[in-house]
Amino acid sequence: MKHESHAASTAAHAATGDTIAATHVATEGTATHIATEGTAAHAEAHVDAKPAGHPAAASGHPAAASSAANSANNATGAATGTAAAAPKQRKQNFGAMMAIYLTGLFVGGLYVGMIIPARTLIQLDFGIDDSAGIWMINIYTLFYAALIPVIGKLADRNGRKTVLMACIVLFAAGLTLCGISALTSNFALLLAGRVVQAVGACGMIPIANAEMGTAFPPEKRGMALGMAASVAGISNIVGAAAGSAILGICGVHNWGWLFFWCLPVCLLLLLGATKFLPNNTHEAKGRLDLVGAAIFVALICALLLALKSLDFFNLASAANIEVWGMGLAAVAFGVIFALIERRADDPIFHLEYFRSRPIVITMAVSFFIGAMIISMTIISQFAEFLLNIPAGSGGYYVAVIGIFSIAGPMIAGRLMDKIGPKPVLLSGLVVAMGGFLFLAFITTAYPSVVTMLIGLAIVGAGMGFAMGAPTNYMILENVPVEESTAAISTIALVRQIGTTLAPAIFVGFVTANANILGYQQMMICVAICCAIGAALMLLYKSPKK
């Protein structure tokens, strides 16, 4: 009975785990250069424009020549002074820009896990069961996955600053709705708030990654993306802990403060974005494909709903209308979307990506990385079962992965700047695979705190090198800069599909074998995902620079 209880707990927890999912410098420099040349040219024109009979023109009047020279020198001196002051100003603005984007990444990442510890409390307040309560998480992941490429396209067309500020406002509006739902006991309002919050997060996370990846020079891109991945990883890890802390301070029945506390942060982000962020835009190729965007959202929602309803260990579940109905809808929407995108002036999703071998490999690897990352949500139950510790205490072992993965993205970023993304990501996946195999064969054979910590430390070290930064680096080096935000959004979407599909498979092993064998098979399955990702990376080649 204990094993069955743990299996049920694992299934519920994994369902919850579905949540897991200096251009301006150049511009300013160019403007200074143009101003210098324009002023000097004006001074020269002042001399050359004299009439032919004018004495100064005939004799090359010394005063006029001197005046022109002085004007040119003054212009050059002014420009030099401007240029000397510019680096300091640019440095200040660049630091502020990084702070804004990294804070946005952190806040957006926090809400991946912050609501998890409060889910059962919220369900009790609303008087609903798990089947209804899980939708406060599922609806967020659905709309986040479906809208992220659309928001990315809007950012590339209309400017990242404009779209980011709009998304911050939406994120804050979603927080407000969710908080008010706690005061009014309105579950429908909570779901509506989660949808609005997801739309806001769609802009805050990918836009920050795209700007960090393109604002730095190519030789420092890896470092920037590593920094972004570190912040995002930390926020995902501490999200659940932060949620528990807020509930502890405000009281379990005041869960609305999980959302209200962040409103001042959003206001500061909005003010900072208004003052410091550049609005990098690119010339639009045509009208925005609104019909294609709507069909794409419907396609992704139908696909994810079908995957969530399918039991991969009971193929008879495919006969359920939730599975085949949504599956057929996804296929139909997919066909319509492909036809629309082929005729679109500026498509939402670039179908030509599927003709690029490096991009296809990047997307496939991202899928398996998503599957690897979501496995963290079932580590706590694995530790509780194997070590026979109280339910709920396994979360401390998940923190071990976080601790050993925090420094990984930064180190991986610096290495990518020197040797490229292939060896970095390949080594990370291989190390993570070794960690999961250690858990599967050593920890299960010799269960102890020591063997558990060793296995999780190895997994964390590998994850630190593999998650986030390398695939973002890979996609950015294969697409034009004007498509950077949409391209990173595409990778995020594929990774989100992996995090949606994998838990059902992982938990299926435990459900089929409610004993140590089930957990062993689950860890082997995660290791296989890492191995497939590593094998795909062997086929990847970075474009020639």
XYZ file of C-alpha atoms in Angstrom:
545
model
C 0.000 0.000 0.000
C 2.872 2.333 0.760
C 4.350 1.819 -2.672
C 0.987 2.464 -4.308
C 0.592 5.623 -2.274
C 3.985 6.825 -3.435
C 3.105 6.026 -7.032
C -0.106 8.012 -6.769
C 1.786 10.849 -5.146
C 4.314 10.733 -7.957
C 1.628 10.865 -10.609
C -0.026 13.869 -9.017
C 3.289 15.629 -8.534
C 4.358 14.987 -12.112
C 1.083 16.387 -13.364
C 1.833 19.480 -11.398
C 5.317 19.431 -12.861
C 3.897 20.175 -16.290
C 4.716 23.762 -15.545
C 8.247 22.934 -16.349
C 8.601 24.645 -19.333
C 24.629 46.237 -27.549
C 22.714 47.151 -30.552
C 22.100 50.517 -28.935
C 25.875 50.979 -28.550
C 26.353 50.674 -32.289
C 23.461 53.020 -32.903
C 24.839 55.697 -30.624
C 28.309 55.337 -32.148
C 26.955 55.704 -35.644
C 24.989 58.795 -34.687
C 28.107 60.414 -33.217
C 30.079 59.651 -36.349
C 27.402 61.117 -38.591
C 27.185 64.242 -36.455
C 30.950 64.743 -36.701
C 31.054 64.350 -40.444
C 27.969 66.504 -40.926
C 29.342 69.431 -38.911
C 32.745 69.300 -40.574
C 31.188 69.078 -44.004
C 29.037 72.092 -43.190
C 32.145 74.108 -42.259
C 33.895 73.115 -45.487
C 30.808 73.975 -47.513
C 30.809 77.411 -45.880
C 34.157 78.118 -47.619
C 33.541 76.367 -50.909
C 30.193 78.010 -51.444
C 31.644 81.488 -51.990
C 30.818 83.087 -55.371
C 33.557 83.070 -57.981
C 34.086 86.849 -57.775
C 34.245 86.923 -54.012
C 37.642 87.993 -52.696
C 37.847 85.137 -50.306
C 37.135 82.728 -53.084
C 39.653 84.303 -55.416
C 42.514 84.582 -52.965
C 41.771 81.827 -50.511
C 41.071 84.375 -47.741
C 43.106 83.395 -44.671
C 40.402 84.444 -42.207
C 37.776 82.401 -43.989
C 40.071 79.423 -44.213
C 40.966 79.800 -40.552
C 37.306 80.074 -39.605
C 36.482 76.961 -41.537
C 39.353 75.098 -39.986
C 38.294 76.229 -36.526
C 34.720 75.137 -37.197
C 35.903 71.758 -38.329
C 38.235 71.453 -35.355
C 35.508 72.507 -32.943
C 33.138 69.971 -34.478
C 35.763 67.259 -34.223
C 36.586 68.262 -30.654
C 32.938 68.237 -29.675
C 32.483 64.858 -31.282
C 35.604 63.590 -29.542
C 34.257 64.807 -26.211
C 30.949 63.145 -26.956
C 32.731 59.961 -27.921
C 34.782 60.081 -24.727
C 31.660 60.508 -22.600
C 29.685 57.955 -24.586
C 31.383 54.793 -23.230
C 30.515 55.757 -19.648
C 26.900 56.496 -20.573
C 26.648 53.325 -22.649
C 28.130 51.295 -19.823
C 25.561 52.684 -17.395
C 22.681 52.043 -19.799
C 23.963 48.582 -20.644
C 24.181 47.650 -16.981
C 20.653 48.916 -16.390
C 19.429 47.017 -19.438
C 20.940 43.769 -18.159
C 19.437 44.329 -14.699
C 15.957 44.851 -16.189
C 16.091 41.801 -18.437
C 17.575 39.527 -15.761
C 14.971 40.667 -13.219
C 12.238 39.930 -15.764
C 13.700 36.464 -16.292
C 13.822 35.865 -12.553
C 10.246 36.994 -11.905
C 8.870 35.042 -14.864
C 10.729 31.922 -13.749
C 9.535 32.186 -10.144
C 5.923 31.643 -11.161
C 6.753 28.346 -12.844
C 6.849 26.715 -9.409
C 5.586 29.294 -6.913
C 1.967 28.185 -7.094
C 2.783 24.477 -6.628
C 2.890 24.436 -2.791
C -0.388 26.379 -2.672
C -2.358 24.263 -5.138
C -4.006 21.988 -2.592
C -4.793 24.959 -0.331
C -6.386 26.821 -3.227
C -8.426 23.763 -4.124
C -9.741 23.542 -0.541
C -10.682 27.229 -0.585
C -12.617 26.804 -3.821
C -14.028 23.389 -2.894
C -12.728 21.693 -6.049
C -10.896 18.403 -6.634
C -7.557 17.630 -8.299
C -9.071 17.197 -11.767
C -10.284 20.804 -11.698
C -7.481 22.261 -9.581
C -4.718 21.078 -11.870
C -6.046 23.501 -14.491
C -4.677 26.465 -12.563
C -1.302 25.071 -13.729
C -2.229 23.430 -17.035
C -3.971 26.501 -18.430
C -0.813 28.542 -17.791
C 1.438 26.050 -19.597
C -0.994 25.688 -22.505
C -1.246 29.381 -23.277
C 2.429 29.996 -22.560
C 3.454 27.336 -25.073
C 0.887 28.372 -27.683
C 1.537 32.119 -27.572
C 5.293 32.319 -27.114
C 6.122 32.213 -30.874
C 3.416 34.805 -31.582
C 4.762 37.210 -28.953
C 8.267 36.596 -30.250
C 7.190 37.587 -33.758
C 5.521 40.750 -32.441
C 8.737 41.682 -30.630
C 10.809 41.296 -33.797
C 8.358 43.412 -35.770
C 7.390 46.141 -33.311
C 10.446 46.363 -31.087
C 11.414 44.352 -28.046
C 11.026 47.293 -25.685
C 7.462 48.020 -26.789
C 6.360 44.402 -26.559
C 8.217 43.791 -23.288
C 6.510 46.755 -21.631
C 3.120 45.546 -22.842
C 3.874 42.081 -21.495
C 4.930 43.475 -18.099
C 1.570 45.279 -17.918
C -0.264 42.067 -18.852
C 1.744 40.058 -16.346
C 0.828 42.546 -13.607
C -2.830 42.481 -14.692
C -2.801 38.688 -14.464
C -1.273 38.858 -10.984
C -4.005 41.282 -9.927
C -6.797 39.068 -11.233
C -5.335 36.013 -9.491
C -5.004 37.930 -6.209
C -8.558 39.262 -6.411
C -9.828 35.728 -7.077
C -8.580 34.795 -3.594
C -10.601 37.629 -2.047
C -13.758 36.829 -4.019
C -13.476 33.000 -4.030
C -13.874 33.004 -7.804
C -12.083 30.089 -9.480
C -12.996 31.253 -12.993
C -11.296 34.580 -12.265
C -8.171 32.722 -11.113
C -8.060 30.794 -14.400
C -8.561 34.018 -16.381
C -5.736 35.642 -14.404
C -3.428 32.709 -15.100
C -4.100 33.053 -18.840
C -3.293 36.784 -18.797
C -0.220 36.077 -16.666
C 0.956 33.463 -19.196
C 0.627 35.965 -22.048
C 2.807 38.392 -20.111
C 5.420 35.732 -19.346
C 5.568 34.911 -23.071
C 7.265 38.248 -23.620
C 9.313 38.645 -20.460
C 11.305 35.411 -20.821
C 12.106 34.978 -24.564
C 12.636 38.694 -25.210
C 15.166 38.838 -22.381
C 17.005 35.810 -23.803
C 16.982 37.243 -27.330
C 18.249 40.654 -26.214
C 20.969 39.119 -24.051
C 22.030 36.956 -26.978
C 22.161 39.729 -29.576
C 23.230 42.800 -27.563
C 26.591 41.249 -26.721
C 29.231 40.805 -29.433
C 29.403 37.257 -30.877
C 32.568 36.429 -28.939
C 30.712 37.090 -25.648
C 27.298 35.744 -26.604
C 27.784 32.486 -24.722
C 28.634 34.324 -21.507
C 25.480 36.454 -21.805
C 23.217 33.492 -22.518
C 24.871 31.572 -19.683
C 24.108 34.438 -17.336
C 20.476 34.440 -18.445
C 20.228 30.658 -18.064
C 21.701 30.849 -14.554
C 19.116 33.406 -13.453
C 16.258 31.449 -15.026
C 17.501 28.216 -13.452
C 17.798 29.759 -10.001
C 14.283 31.208 -10.229
C 12.823 27.843 -11.235
C 14.571 26.155 -8.325
C 13.578 28.683 -5.653
C 10.046 29.269 -6.975
C 8.391 26.587 -4.846
C 10.458 27.569 -1.802
C 9.504 31.232 -2.288
C 5.854 30.229 -2.475
C 6.132 28.287 0.783
C 7.899 31.244 2.430
C 5.184 33.714 1.396
C 2.483 31.359 2.686
C 4.407 31.012 5.940
C 4.619 34.789 6.384
C 1.123 35.753 5.242
C -0.752 32.639 6.339
C -1.984 29.710 4.267
C -5.428 31.259 3.810
C -3.939 34.473 2.424
C -2.548 32.807 -0.692
C -3.552 35.826 -2.763
C -0.289 37.439 -1.614
C 1.536 34.933 -3.809
C 0.465 37.292 -6.590
C 0.103 40.702 -4.940
C 3.705 40.890 -3.668
C 5.086 41.046 -7.215
C 3.095 44.088 -8.359
C 5.670 46.657 -7.105
C 8.404 44.676 -8.876
C 6.445 44.888 -12.132
C 6.047 48.653 -11.652
C 9.806 49.076 -11.170
C 10.468 46.948 -14.254
C 8.086 49.089 -16.277
C 9.722 52.334 -15.161
C 13.201 50.952 -15.820
C 12.226 49.704 -19.267
C 10.781 53.120 -20.142
C 14.009 54.895 -19.231
C 16.830 52.542 -20.171
C 15.838 49.972 -22.785
C 16.552 50.489 -26.496
C 13.689 49.652 -28.841
C 15.443 47.513 -31.421
C 13.196 46.959 -34.416
C 13.614 45.466 -37.847
C 11.836 46.319 -41.057
C 8.683 44.246 -41.378
C 8.436 42.137 -44.504
C 4.679 42.578 -44.855
C 1.443 42.425 -42.918
C 1.352 40.474 -39.677
C -0.151 37.029 -40.221
C -3.039 37.333 -37.749
C -5.001 34.396 -39.178
C -1.910 32.203 -39.057
C -1.281 33.274 -35.457
C -4.812 32.300 -34.407
C -4.580 28.912 -36.151
C -1.167 28.301 -34.591
C -2.486 28.936 -31.068
C -5.370 26.524 -31.715
C -2.930 23.938 -33.111
C -0.643 23.985 -30.072
C -3.520 23.936 -27.581
C -5.145 20.965 -29.321
C -1.834 19.087 -29.526
C -0.959 19.585 -25.854
C -4.487 18.677 -24.706
C -4.283 15.441 -26.686
C -0.873 14.597 -25.205
C -2.030 15.352 -21.656
C -5.010 13.006 -22.056
C -3.070 10.072 -23.533
C -1.912 7.197 -21.326
C 1.218 5.924 -23.039
C 1.062 2.623 -21.119
C -2.549 2.003 -22.077
C -3.023 2.496 -25.786
C -6.766 1.933 -25.352
C -6.863 5.462 -23.928
C -6.400 6.700 -27.492
C -10.051 5.779 -28.025
C -11.118 8.532 -25.636
C -12.560 11.544 -27.409
C -10.230 13.823 -25.456
C -7.317 12.107 -27.201
C -8.453 11.366 -30.735
C -10.719 14.389 -30.944
C -7.984 16.815 -29.975
C -5.496 14.832 -32.067
C -7.613 15.165 -35.209
C -8.152 18.842 -34.460
C -4.379 19.319 -34.155
C -3.792 17.610 -37.507
C -6.477 19.711 -39.192
C -5.115 22.936 -37.727
C -1.606 21.862 -38.749
C -2.603 21.407 -42.399
C -4.436 24.728 -42.488
C -1.532 26.483 -40.780
C 1.002 25.119 -43.276
C -1.098 26.324 -46.207
C -1.502 29.792 -44.666
C 2.177 30.185 -43.767
C 3.343 29.378 -47.301
C 1.460 32.417 -48.567
C 2.188 34.747 -45.638
C 4.438 37.771 -46.195
C 5.856 37.499 -42.673
C 4.982 34.056 -41.254
C 4.554 33.372 -37.539
C 6.539 30.144 -37.821
C 9.181 29.789 -40.514
C 8.495 26.469 -42.216
C 11.887 26.741 -43.907
C 13.406 25.943 -40.520
C 12.525 22.332 -41.258
C 14.833 22.467 -44.293
C 17.803 23.541 -42.168
C 19.635 20.591 -40.646
C 21.238 22.582 -37.791
C 17.896 24.136 -36.808
C 16.055 20.799 -36.924
C 18.751 19.245 -34.735
C 18.507 22.201 -32.347
C 14.743 21.760 -32.043
C 15.013 17.993 -31.526
C 17.692 18.372 -28.848
C 15.558 21.031 -27.121
C 12.689 18.536 -26.902
C 14.827 15.977 -25.069
C 16.333 18.658 -22.822
C 12.783 19.599 -21.831
C 12.120 15.953 -20.972
C 15.322 15.835 -18.896
C 14.540 19.048 -16.992
C 10.985 18.010 -16.075
C 12.355 14.874 -14.427
C 13.313 17.105 -11.467
C 9.642 17.200 -10.480
C 9.653 13.462 -9.662
C 13.024 13.335 -7.912
C 11.427 14.197 -4.564
C 9.108 11.151 -4.668
C 12.006 8.976 -5.842
C 14.035 10.061 -2.783
C 11.094 9.594 -0.386
C 10.391 6.079 -1.660
C 13.981 4.901 -1.767
C 15.163 6.413 1.526
C 11.860 5.851 3.378
C 11.633 9.463 4.509
C 8.443 11.449 5.333
C 6.285 12.631 2.447
C 7.118 16.194 1.503
C 10.738 16.063 2.653
C 12.062 14.873 -0.702
C 12.135 18.454 -1.960
C 15.425 18.991 -0.158
C 17.044 16.471 -2.498
C 15.807 18.370 -5.543
C 17.755 21.341 -4.190
C 20.954 19.293 -4.611
C 20.440 19.338 -8.385
C 19.893 23.088 -8.215
C 23.015 23.720 -6.168
C 25.234 21.774 -8.554
C 23.640 23.287 -11.662
C 23.752 26.976 -10.687
C 27.334 27.642 -11.829
C 27.033 25.410 -14.903
C 25.366 27.880 -17.301
C 27.934 30.608 -16.619
C 30.865 28.233 -17.121
C 29.199 26.724 -20.175
C 28.626 30.203 -21.610
C 32.296 31.136 -21.363
C 33.318 27.824 -22.896
C 30.889 28.300 -25.796
C 32.546 31.622 -26.607
C 35.826 29.737 -27.014
C 34.953 26.310 -28.418
C 31.334 26.624 -29.595
C 28.107 25.043 -28.299
C 28.552 21.478 -29.599
C 31.194 20.134 -27.178
C 29.621 22.005 -24.259
C 26.104 20.666 -24.746
C 27.351 17.202 -25.700
C 29.417 16.916 -22.510
C 26.518 18.199 -20.387
C 24.118 15.600 -21.764
C 26.635 12.794 -21.325
C 27.332 13.787 -17.704
C 23.592 14.062 -16.941
C 23.045 10.649 -18.532
C 25.748 9.218 -16.274
C 24.029 10.731 -13.251
C 20.656 9.201 -14.081
C 22.268 5.801 -14.735
C 24.012 6.078 -11.357
C 20.643 6.691 -9.721
C 19.083 3.813 -11.671
C 21.685 1.146 -10.915
C 23.810 2.238 -7.946
C 21.412 4.250 -5.802
C 18.562 1.754 -6.217
C 20.913 -1.150 -5.405
C 22.532 0.596 -2.431
C 19.968 3.143 -1.212
C 21.501 5.689 1.147
C 21.784 9.425 1.558
C 25.345 9.286 0.207
C 24.539 7.418 -3.011
C 21.487 9.630 -3.532
C 23.531 12.828 -3.145
C 26.290 11.577 -5.462
C 23.831 10.698 -8.217
C 21.920 13.968 -7.922
C 25.162 15.993 -7.876
C 26.227 14.367 -11.157
C 22.820 15.064 -12.687
C 22.987 18.699 -11.546
C 26.457 19.211 -13.018
C 25.297 17.884 -16.380
C 22.063 19.864 -16.362
C 23.948 23.076 -15.669
C 25.833 22.688 -18.936
C 22.856 21.459 -20.963
C 19.788 23.523 -20.096
C 18.939 26.763 -21.820
C 22.057 28.525 -22.993
C 23.512 26.067 -25.575
C 20.311 25.613 -27.589
C 19.637 29.365 -27.529
C 23.202 29.916 -28.760
C 22.713 27.332 -31.510
C 19.491 28.846 -32.838
C 20.894 32.386 -32.789
C 23.913 31.391 -34.868
C 21.622 29.886 -37.504
C 19.042 32.660 -38.014
C 19.233 36.331 -39.036
C 19.248 38.824 -36.181
C 15.819 40.153 -37.190
C 14.332 36.714 -36.412
C 16.162 36.198 -33.109
C 13.230 36.592 -30.698
C 10.879 34.457 -32.797
C 13.589 31.814 -33.193
C 14.276 31.567 -29.449
C 10.504 31.411 -28.893
C 10.361 28.430 -31.249
C 13.014 26.621 -29.217
C 11.139 27.429 -26.002
C 7.948 26.000 -27.533
C 9.622 22.730 -28.521
C 11.173 22.431 -25.058
C 7.741 23.060 -23.506
C 6.245 20.221 -25.553
C 8.971 17.962 -24.148
C 8.109 18.980 -20.587
C 4.434 18.253 -21.296
C 4.898 14.842 -22.909
C 7.636 13.340 -20.722
C 5.935 13.195 -17.273
C 3.189 10.906 -18.536
C 5.846 8.485 -19.786
C 8.067 8.699 -16.707
C 5.210 8.176 -14.255
C 3.848 5.342 -16.378
C 6.800 3.182 -15.363
C 6.058 3.734 -11.660
C 2.347 3.134 -12.172
C 3.035 -0.126 -14.039
C 5.532 -1.299 -11.387
C 4.698 0.234 -8.009
C 8.048 -0.766 -6.541
C 11.727 -0.029 -6.876
C 11.756 -1.502 -10.407
C 9.361 1.186 -11.595
C 11.634 3.966 -10.314
C 14.672 2.274 -11.829
C 12.989 2.083 -15.236
C 11.954 5.721 -14.930
C 15.560 6.832 -14.339
C 16.758 4.708 -17.264
C 14.140 6.393 -19.460
C 15.452 9.851 -18.511
C 19.002 8.647 -19.244
C 17.844 7.484 -22.690
C 16.456 10.971 -23.378
C 19.896 12.393 -22.555
C 21.563 9.804 -24.777
C 19.323 10.633 -27.743
C 20.064 14.330 -27.300
C 23.803 13.616 -27.180
C 23.607 11.449 -30.311
C 21.816 14.243 -32.164
C 24.516 16.702 -31.097
C 27.125 14.536 -32.822
C 25.382 15.463 -36.093
C 25.360 19.204 -35.408
C 27.737 21.580 -37.170
C 27.968 25.285 -36.408
C 27.786 27.570 -39.466
C 31.046 28.969 -40.765
C 31.785 32.454 -39.464
